[in-house]
Amino acid sequence: MSLGALAVGAAVLTTNTISTSDSDVELASTSTCYDMVTVSVGGRNDTPTDQTKMLTLPDGTRLPAALADDFDSPWVDRIIDAPGGAVGQGSYAAVYVEYPADMASYENAVTTGVTNTNTVINAISTACPDTRFAIVGYSEGADVTRRAAMEIGNQTAGADGKYAIVDPNSVVGVVILADAGRGAGDNPFPGSASGTNPDGFDPKYQNSTSGPAGAGALPGTAGGFGRLDGRVASFCSEGDLTCAMPENTSLLHLAANVGRQLNVDALEREQLTPATGADLAMVIGGIAMAAFNDIARQDNWLAGDETFLDVLIKVSEPGYTPADPTTKVAAEAKNDEDGEPLPAEKAVGLAYLPSKIAKEIIGFIGSNTNTVPVLMNDPYGLTLGPDTGHHFDYWRDSDPANGKPMTSAEYAAAWLTQLAKDAEAGKPIESTEVQHQARLAVLSETTTMAAPSSASASPTPTTVLPTTVAPFVAGEPVPGVPAPVVPVAPPVDGQAPVVGVEGAPIDGSVVATPEVTGTPAPTTTAVPTTTVTPAP
């Protein structure tokens, strides 16, 4: 059993308080290994605390995570607990990442969550290099999960072939519920071959390959998943404004960016007080100052098409880094009515003021055509309202009549269960690299030809073949070569005892993933340079 049940103390814990001093709190060790571990990140106020027994490294160092056996989430538990009963005892475990999970400073909380998630995955993979990982996040934890998965998937291996966090191939699945970084209408399965399900998992999530028309409320957090493409499920419910904000709502995006830097918890708790008002004024004042500095470093900003609202949104991103104020940026070139460049004496501020004012008005209206309708529709109630808020649809959004037989949570649980079975059975991880190498092996066998003899004296046409294989492009099959079928050992089914139960044996065993058998993929493919064809 991995991560599992080395008691360092004998404290009796409750969900609200500990019955003894902090020094007596039980700690779970990472000294043994599972076939698969799901690393989970809960939403706001849904994270382990100091009252929960936490994981430790073999040397006793505390990790920012707790076994799912020792922390209960009313939401995420339903997804990550599902594989436990489908595999043998000691094959699967789930942990919850500890992070602030508050709105006292949203950006700081999420950044800490990403760091802690990567730290936990790195620690487990270092101790257990054959362990596979899934990452699951909901709400605020969805933002953490997206950013962590982007970092993992876009890593570059060092000179020794190792990765700073974990080999991306070890991360077999990522589930994001209410993805604030998704693009408008994005596919629920970024980079997958079908668009209706993740690669390697046949059941369809829905008949359509598109998601809600809106985009995430935090577009600045968007990005690709690199080598994790095809292994990500990004679920978004229509009407959940965290992930399906209608287009042309620029003011709402600005408000979201401001909120990421405010103590929203204090504002909700105390309303507008001198303290919370000062916090709000400092954030808005800092954004305004950054906007004016950004404009000042541009030569003749009035000549450009960028609006003041565009600048505010740009500089309000928490990750915005001001450029060197001494380095001027050339304004967009402008011509007079005859198409000739304006004289230098006219290419200054006030010459463009009338057109700039018009652009500001047109740009403001055009980029906010849906802002008023959203505000009039009670955005808070629409998303977070008790019993009706679409932020909670993921546990009730099945629609069998329209080709969606399971809720998002049920689908995620079924996928994780299959991934856990595959890990227990040692099924090879079908990454793009593995699939490519297998296809190259097939290609090398099918292109080996014997040249037939010819007694004809007539001229013999020749066909020159390339001596190397064309560069591989992920997602594109090798022309004329079917994808190979890799035999898979049958998974082990059956109900298993709950992991982490006191007294469960710790055998220290590791189920290693066997290497793919068959012909190894060559780095170059030797083929004959000519093919002799008998004359007609």
PDB file of N, CA, C and O in Angstrom, residues 351-407:
ATOM      1  N   ALA A 351      -3.772  65.585 -32.484  1.00  0.00           N
ATOM      2  CA  ALA A 351      -4.174  65.369 -33.873  1.00  0.00           C
ATOM      3  C   ALA A 351      -5.070  64.143 -33.998  1.00  0.00           C
ATOM      4  O   ALA A 351      -5.859  64.049 -34.929  1.00  0.00           O
ATOM      5  N   TYR A 352      -4.938  63.194 -33.064  1.00  0.00           N
ATOM      6  CA  TYR A 352      -5.718  61.951 -33.144  1.00  0.00           C
ATOM      7  C   TYR A 352      -6.830  61.897 -32.102  1.00  0.00           C
ATOM      8  O   TYR A 352      -7.531  60.902 -32.015  1.00  0.00           O
ATOM      9  N   LEU A 353      -6.981  62.953 -31.313  1.00  0.00           N
ATOM     10  CA  LEU A 353      -7.932  62.899 -30.208  1.00  0.00           C
ATOM     11  C   LEU A 353      -9.362  62.607 -30.659  1.00  0.00           C
ATOM     12  O   LEU A 353     -10.028  61.741 -30.073  1.00  0.00           O
ATOM     13  N   PRO A 354      -9.886  63.280 -31.694  1.00  0.00           N
ATOM     14  CA  PRO A 354     -11.269  62.980 -32.086  1.00  0.00           C
ATOM     15  C   PRO A 354     -11.482  61.518 -32.481  1.00  0.00           C
ATOM     16  O   PRO A 354     -12.449  60.886 -32.060  1.00  0.00           O
ATOM     17  N   SER A 355     -10.556  60.979 -33.297  1.00  0.00           N
ATOM     18  CA  SER A 355     -10.720  59.586 -33.715  1.00  0.00           C
ATOM     19  C   SER A 355     -10.521  58.639 -32.538  1.00  0.00           C
ATOM     20  O   SER A 355     -11.161  57.588 -32.454  1.00  0.00           O
ATOM     21  N   LYS A 356      -9.636  59.015 -31.602  1.00  0.00           N
ATOM     22  CA  LYS A 356      -9.407  58.163 -30.440  1.00  0.00           C
ATOM     23  C   LYS A 356     -10.651  58.100 -29.563  1.00  0.00           C
ATOM     24  O   LYS A 356     -11.037  57.021 -29.065  1.00  0.00           O
ATOM     25  N   ILE A 357     -11.307  59.251 -29.380  1.00  0.00           N
ATOM     26  CA  ILE A 357     -12.536  59.261 -28.581  1.00  0.00           C
ATOM     27  C   ILE A 357     -13.593  58.374 -29.229  1.00  0.00           C
ATOM     28  O   ILE A 357     -14.289  57.605 -28.546  1.00  0.00           O
ATOM     29  N   ALA A 358     -13.693  58.459 -30.549  1.00  0.00           N
ATOM     30  CA  ALA A 358     -14.661  57.617 -31.259  1.00  0.00           C
ATOM     31  C   ALA A 358     -14.338  56.141 -31.065  1.00  0.00           C
ATOM     32  O   ALA A 358     -15.223  55.304 -30.837  1.00  0.00           O
ATOM     33  N   LYS A 359     -13.050  55.788 -31.150  1.00  0.00           N
ATOM     34  CA  LYS A 359     -12.644  54.393 -30.972  1.00  0.00           C
ATOM     35  C   LYS A 359     -12.934  53.916 -29.546  1.00  0.00           C
ATOM     36  O   LYS A 359     -13.322  52.764 -29.331  1.00  0.00           O
ATOM     37  N   GLU A 360     -12.731  54.817 -28.578  1.00  0.00           N
ATOM     38  CA  GLU A 360     -13.010  54.449 -27.192  1.00  0.00           C
ATOM     39  C   GLU A 360     -14.489  54.131 -27.011  1.00  0.00           C
ATOM     40  O   GLU A 360     -14.857  53.134 -26.389  1.00  0.00           O
ATOM     41  N   ILE A 361     -15.326  54.976 -27.559  1.00  0.00           N
ATOM     42  CA  ILE A 361     -16.769  54.777 -27.405  1.00  0.00           C
ATOM     43  C   ILE A 361     -17.215  53.501 -28.121  1.00  0.00           C
ATOM     44  O   ILE A 361     -17.924  52.658 -27.556  1.00  0.00           O
ATOM     45  N   ILE A 362     -16.775  53.376 -29.382  1.00  0.00           N
ATOM     46  CA  ILE A 362     -17.175  52.201 -30.161  1.00  0.00           C
ATOM     47  C   ILE A 362     -16.622  50.919 -29.536  1.00  0.00           C
ATOM     48  O   ILE A 362     -17.320  49.905 -29.416  1.00  0.00           O
ATOM     49  N   GLY A 363     -15.358  50.984 -29.130  1.00  0.00           N
ATOM     50  CA  GLY A 363     -14.734  49.804 -28.529  1.00  0.00           C
ATOM     51  C   GLY A 363     -15.386  49.409 -27.221  1.00  0.00           C
ATOM     52  O   GLY A 363     -15.602  48.223 -26.947  1.00  0.00           O
ATOM     53  N   PHE A 364     -15.732  50.397 -26.389  1.00  0.00           N
ATOM     54  CA  PHE A 364     -16.365  50.101 -25.104  1.00  0.00           C
ATOM     55  C   PHE A 364     -17.727  49.445 -25.314  1.00  0.00           C
ATOM     56  O   PHE A 364     -18.046  48.440 -24.679  1.00  0.00           O
ATOM     57  N   ILE A 365     -18.494  50.017 -26.222  1.00  0.00           N
ATOM     58  CA  ILE A 365     -19.828  49.458 -26.469  1.00  0.00           C
ATOM     59  C   ILE A 365     -19.723  48.063 -27.083  1.00  0.00           C
ATOM     60  O   ILE A 365     -20.401  47.123 -26.656  1.00  0.00           O
ATOM     61  N   GLY A 366     -18.856  47.923 -28.092  1.00  0.00           N
ATOM     62  CA  GLY A 366     -18.736  46.647 -28.781  1.00  0.00           C
ATOM     63  C   GLY A 366     -18.243  45.527 -27.894  1.00  0.00           C
ATOM     64  O   GLY A 366     -18.673  44.374 -28.040  1.00  0.00           O
ATOM     65  N   SER A 367     -17.354  45.843 -26.961  1.00  0.00           N
ATOM     66  CA  SER A 367     -16.793  44.799 -26.098  1.00  0.00           C
ATOM     67  C   SER A 367     -17.637  44.530 -24.868  1.00  0.00           C
ATOM     68  O   SER A 367     -17.269  43.714 -24.025  1.00  0.00           O
ATOM     69  N   ASN A 368     -18.790  45.210 -24.744  1.00  0.00           N
ATOM     70  CA  ASN A 368     -19.654  45.013 -23.583  1.00  0.00           C
ATOM     71  C   ASN A 368     -21.122  44.852 -23.953  1.00  0.00           C
ATOM     72  O   ASN A 368     -22.006  45.129 -23.150  1.00  0.00           O
ATOM     73  N   THR A 369     -21.377  44.369 -25.170  1.00  0.00           N
ATOM     74  CA  THR A 369     -22.773  44.201 -25.592  1.00  0.00           C
ATOM     75  C   THR A 369     -23.533  43.207 -24.716  1.00  0.00           C
ATOM     76  O   THR A 369     -24.760  43.278 -24.619  1.00  0.00           O
ATOM     77  N   ASN A 370     -22.830  42.282 -24.067  1.00  0.00           N
ATOM     78  CA  ASN A 370     -23.503  41.291 -23.220  1.00  0.00           C
ATOM     79  C   ASN A 370     -23.328  41.552 -21.727  1.00  0.00           C
ATOM     80  O   ASN A 370     -23.828  40.772 -20.907  1.00  0.00           O
ATOM     81  N   THR A 371     -22.626  42.635 -21.384  1.00  0.00           N
ATOM     82  CA  THR A 371     -22.398  42.899 -19.961  1.00  0.00           C
ATOM     83  C   THR A 371     -23.699  43.214 -19.227  1.00  0.00           C
ATOM     84  O   THR A 371     -23.983  42.639 -18.164  1.00  0.00           O
ATOM     85  N   VAL A 372     -24.492  44.119 -19.765  1.00  0.00           N
ATOM     86  CA  VAL A 372     -25.740  44.500 -19.104  1.00  0.00           C
ATOM     87  C   VAL A 372     -26.704  43.312 -18.993  1.00  0.00           C
ATOM     88  O   VAL A 372     -27.270  43.071 -17.916  1.00  0.00           O
ATOM     89  N   PRO A 373     -26.913  42.528 -20.081  1.00  0.00           N
ATOM     90  CA  PRO A 373     -27.797  41.363 -19.922  1.00  0.00           C
ATOM     91  C   PRO A 373     -27.341  40.400 -18.830  1.00  0.00           C
ATOM     92  O   PRO A 373     -28.176  39.847 -18.097  1.00  0.00           O
ATOM     93  N   VAL A 374     -26.031  40.188 -18.711  1.00  0.00           N
ATOM     94  CA  VAL A 374     -25.541  39.290 -17.661  1.00  0.00           C
ATOM     95  C   VAL A 374     -25.831  39.886 -16.285  1.00  0.00           C
ATOM     96  O   VAL A 374     -26.298  39.197 -15.372  1.00  0.00           O
ATOM     97  N   LEU A 375     -25.559  41.179 -16.113  1.00  0.00           N
ATOM     98  CA  LEU A 375     -25.798  41.820 -14.822  1.00  0.00           C
ATOM     99  C   LEU A 375     -27.281  41.826 -14.458  1.00  0.00           C
ATOM    100  O   LEU A 375     -27.645  41.681 -13.279  1.00  0.00           O
ATOM    101  N   MET A 376     -28.126  41.970 -15.447  1.00  0.00           N
ATOM    102  CA  MET A 376     -29.571  41.992 -15.191  1.00  0.00           C
ATOM    103  C   MET A 376     -30.122  40.607 -14.861  1.00  0.00           C
ATOM    104  O   MET A 376     -31.238  40.479 -14.368  1.00  0.00           O
ATOM    105  N   ASN A 377     -29.334  39.573 -15.133  1.00  0.00           N
ATOM    106  CA  ASN A 377     -29.797  38.196 -14.948  1.00  0.00           C
ATOM    107  C   ASN A 377     -29.286  37.581 -13.653  1.00  0.00           C
ATOM    108  O   ASN A 377     -29.238  36.364 -13.520  1.00  0.00           O
ATOM    109  N   ASP A 378     -28.897  38.431 -12.692  1.00  0.00           N
ATOM    110  CA  ASP A 378     -28.413  37.968 -11.391  1.00  0.00           C
ATOM    111  C   ASP A 378     -27.254  36.982 -11.551  1.00  0.00           C
ATOM    112  O   ASP A 378     -27.415  35.769 -11.336  1.00  0.00           O
ATOM    113  N   PRO A 379     -26.073  37.479 -11.936  1.00  0.00           N
ATOM    114  CA  PRO A 379     -24.952  36.566 -12.200  1.00  0.00           C
ATOM    115  C   PRO A 379     -24.561  35.718 -11.003  1.00  0.00           C
ATOM    116  O   PRO A 379     -24.179  34.555 -11.172  1.00  0.00           O
ATOM    117  N   TYR A 380     -24.650  36.275  -9.803  1.00  0.00           N
ATOM    118  CA  TYR A 380     -24.284  35.487  -8.621  1.00  0.00           C
ATOM    119  C   TYR A 380     -25.255  34.323  -8.427  1.00  0.00           C
ATOM    120  O   TYR A 380     -24.848  33.177  -8.230  1.00  0.00           O
ATOM    121  N   GLY A 381     -26.557  34.620  -8.504  1.00  0.00           N
ATOM    122  CA  GLY A 381     -27.543  33.555  -8.341  1.00  0.00           C
ATOM    123  C   GLY A 381     -27.477  32.539  -9.458  1.00  0.00           C
ATOM    124  O   GLY A 381     -27.655  31.335  -9.238  1.00  0.00           O
ATOM    125  N   LEU A 382     -27.214  33.014 -10.677  1.00  0.00           N
ATOM    126  CA  LEU A 382     -27.136  32.117 -11.828  1.00  0.00           C
ATOM    127  C   LEU A 382     -26.035  31.083 -11.654  1.00  0.00           C
ATOM    128  O   LEU A 382     -26.192  29.915 -12.017  1.00  0.00           O
ATOM    129  N   THR A 383     -24.936  31.519 -11.068  1.00  0.00           N
ATOM    130  CA  THR A 383     -23.787  30.624 -10.922  1.00  0.00           C
ATOM    131  C   THR A 383     -23.753  29.926  -9.572  1.00  0.00           C
ATOM    132  O   THR A 383     -23.560  28.712  -9.497  1.00  0.00           O
ATOM    133  N   LEU A 384     -23.956  30.664  -8.496  1.00  0.00           N
ATOM    134  CA  LEU A 384     -23.732  30.127  -7.158  1.00  0.00           C
ATOM    135  C   LEU A 384     -24.993  30.030  -6.315  1.00  0.00           C
ATOM    136  O   LEU A 384     -24.914  29.698  -5.124  1.00  0.00           O
ATOM    137  N   GLY A 385     -26.157  30.311  -6.881  1.00  0.00           N
ATOM    138  CA  GLY A 385     -27.392  30.251  -6.111  1.00  0.00           C
ATOM    139  C   GLY A 385     -27.660  28.871  -5.550  1.00  0.00           C
ATOM    140  O   GLY A 385     -27.452  27.854  -6.231  1.00  0.00           O
ATOM    141  N   PRO A 386     -28.117  28.796  -4.296  1.00  0.00           N
ATOM    142  CA  PRO A 386     -28.426  27.488  -3.689  1.00  0.00           C
ATOM    143  C   PRO A 386     -29.469  26.729  -4.515  1.00  0.00           C
ATOM    144  O   PRO A 386     -30.478  27.300  -4.929  1.00  0.00           O
ATOM    145  N   ASP A 387     -29.176  25.480  -4.784  1.00  0.00           N
ATOM    146  CA  ASP A 387     -30.086  24.562  -5.493  1.00  0.00           C
ATOM    147  C   ASP A 387     -30.220  24.855  -6.986  1.00  0.00           C
ATOM    148  O   ASP A 387     -30.606  23.972  -7.744  1.00  0.00           O
ATOM    149  N   THR A 388     -29.953  26.070  -7.415  1.00  0.00           N
ATOM    150  CA  THR A 388     -30.156  26.407  -8.826  1.00  0.00           C
ATOM    151  C   THR A 388     -28.880  26.820  -9.547  1.00  0.00           C
ATOM    152  O   THR A 388     -28.838  26.855 -10.765  1.00  0.00           O
ATOM    153  N   GLY A 389     -27.846  27.160  -8.805  1.00  0.00           N
ATOM    154  CA  GLY A 389     -26.620  27.648  -9.423  1.00  0.00           C
ATOM    155  C   GLY A 389     -25.980  26.612 -10.331  1.00  0.00           C
ATOM    156  O   GLY A 389     -25.833  25.439  -9.967  1.00  0.00           O
ATOM    157  N   HIS A 390     -25.609  27.058 -11.528  1.00  0.00           N
ATOM    158  CA  HIS A 390     -25.036  26.137 -12.508  1.00  0.00           C
ATOM    159  C   HIS A 390     -23.614  25.676 -12.137  1.00  0.00           C
ATOM    160  O   HIS A 390     -23.085  24.765 -12.779  1.00  0.00           O
ATOM    161  N   HIS A 391     -23.035  26.295 -11.134  1.00  0.00           N
ATOM    162  CA  HIS A 391     -21.708  25.864 -10.677  1.00  0.00           C
ATOM    163  C   HIS A 391     -21.754  24.487 -10.035  1.00  0.00           C
ATOM    164  O   HIS A 391     -20.710  23.865  -9.819  1.00  0.00           O
ATOM    165  N   PHE A 392     -22.969  24.015  -9.734  1.00  0.00           N
ATOM    166  CA  PHE A 392     -23.141  22.712  -9.094  1.00  0.00           C
ATOM    167  C   PHE A 392     -23.794  21.693 -10.026  1.00  0.00           C
ATOM    168  O   PHE A 392     -24.190  20.603  -9.588  1.00  0.00           O
ATOM    169  N   ASP A 393     -23.889  22.038 -11.291  1.00  0.00           N
ATOM    170  CA  ASP A 393     -24.537  21.150 -12.264  1.00  0.00           C
ATOM    171  C   ASP A 393     -23.783  19.846 -12.499  1.00  0.00           C
ATOM    172  O   ASP A 393     -24.374  18.876 -12.975  1.00  0.00           O
ATOM    173  N   TYR A 394     -22.507  19.809 -12.207  1.00  0.00           N
ATOM    174  CA  TYR A 394     -21.662  18.683 -12.620  1.00  0.00           C
ATOM    175  C   TYR A 394     -22.077  17.370 -11.965  1.00  0.00           C
ATOM    176  O   TYR A 394     -21.661  16.305 -12.409  1.00  0.00           O
ATOM    177  N   TRP A 395     -22.901  17.460 -10.940  1.00  0.00           N
ATOM    178  CA  TRP A 395     -23.409  16.269 -10.263  1.00  0.00           C
ATOM    179  C   TRP A 395     -24.867  15.989 -10.632  1.00  0.00           C
ATOM    180  O   TRP A 395     -25.493  15.105 -10.042  1.00  0.00           O
ATOM    181  N   ARG A 396     -25.415  16.737 -11.600  1.00  0.00           N
ATOM    182  CA  ARG A 396     -26.817  16.559 -11.957  1.00  0.00           C
ATOM    183  C   ARG A 396     -27.091  16.886 -13.427  1.00  0.00           C
ATOM    184  O   ARG A 396     -28.239  17.170 -13.793  1.00  0.00           O
ATOM    185  N   ASP A 397     -26.068  16.873 -14.267  1.00  0.00           N
ATOM    186  CA  ASP A 397     -26.229  17.374 -15.641  1.00  0.00           C
ATOM    187  C   ASP A 397     -26.354  16.282 -16.699  1.00  0.00           C
ATOM    188  O   ASP A 397     -26.076  16.528 -17.877  1.00  0.00           O
ATOM    189  N   SER A 398     -26.771  15.094 -16.315  1.00  0.00           N
ATOM    190  CA  SER A 398     -26.991  14.059 -17.330  1.00  0.00           C
ATOM    191  C   SER A 398     -28.203  14.436 -18.182  1.00  0.00           C
ATOM    192  O   SER A 398     -29.126  15.121 -17.722  1.00  0.00           O
ATOM    193  N   ASP A 399     -28.214  13.957 -19.419  1.00  0.00           N
ATOM    194  CA  ASP A 399     -29.315  14.237 -20.351  1.00  0.00           C
ATOM    195  C   ASP A 399     -29.391  13.090 -21.360  1.00  0.00           C
ATOM    196  O   ASP A 399     -29.034  13.246 -22.528  1.00  0.00           O
ATOM    197  N   PRO A 400     -29.866  11.916 -20.921  1.00  0.00           N
ATOM    198  CA  PRO A 400     -29.863  10.738 -21.805  1.00  0.00           C
ATOM    199  C   PRO A 400     -30.603  10.958 -23.115  1.00  0.00           C
ATOM    200  O   PRO A 400     -30.206  10.422 -24.156  1.00  0.00           O
ATOM    201  N   ALA A 401     -31.671  11.743 -23.085  1.00  0.00           N
ATOM    202  CA  ALA A 401     -32.450  11.949 -24.306  1.00  0.00           C
ATOM    203  C   ALA A 401     -31.654  12.673 -25.382  1.00  0.00           C
ATOM    204  O   ALA A 401     -31.967  12.572 -26.565  1.00  0.00           O
ATOM    205  N   ASN A 402     -30.616  13.396 -24.966  1.00  0.00           N
ATOM    206  CA  ASN A 402     -29.803  14.138 -25.926  1.00  0.00           C
ATOM    207  C   ASN A 402     -28.361  13.637 -25.980  1.00  0.00           C
ATOM    208  O   ASN A 402     -27.429  14.400 -26.248  1.00  0.00           O
ATOM    209  N   GLY A 403     -28.182  12.357 -25.699  1.00  0.00           N
ATOM    210  CA  GLY A 403     -26.871  11.741 -25.890  1.00  0.00           C
ATOM    211  C   GLY A 403     -25.870  11.981 -24.795  1.00  0.00           C
ATOM    212  O   GLY A 403     -24.657  11.898 -25.028  1.00  0.00           O
ATOM    213  N   LYS A 404     -26.345  12.262 -23.566  1.00  0.00           N
ATOM    214  CA  LYS A 404     -25.439  12.455 -22.441  1.00  0.00           C
ATOM    215  C   LYS A 404     -25.924  11.590 -21.283  1.00  0.00           C
ATOM    216  O   LYS A 404     -26.643  12.051 -20.395  1.00  0.00           O
ATOM    217  N   PRO A 405     -25.541  10.306 -21.267  1.00  0.00           N
ATOM    218  CA  PRO A 405     -26.125   9.362 -20.317  1.00  0.00           C
ATOM    219  C   PRO A 405     -25.667   9.527 -18.876  1.00  0.00           C
ATOM    220  O   PRO A 405     -26.336   9.051 -17.967  1.00  0.00           O
ATOM    221  N   MET A 406     -24.519  10.180 -18.641  1.00  0.00           N
ATOM    222  CA  MET A 406     -23.998  10.318 -17.285  1.00  0.00           C
ATOM    223  C   MET A 406     -23.771  11.779 -16.946  1.00  0.00           C
ATOM    224  O   MET A 406     -23.569  12.612 -17.836  1.00  0.00           O
ATOM    225  N   THR A 407     -23.787  12.081 -15.667  1.00  0.00           N
ATOM    226  CA  THR A 407     -23.380  13.419 -15.241  1.00  0.00           C
ATOM    227  C   THR A 407     -21.873  13.562 -15.460  1.00  0.00           C
ATOM    228  O   THR A 407     -21.151  12.573 -15.642  1.00  0.00           O
TER     229      THR A 407
END
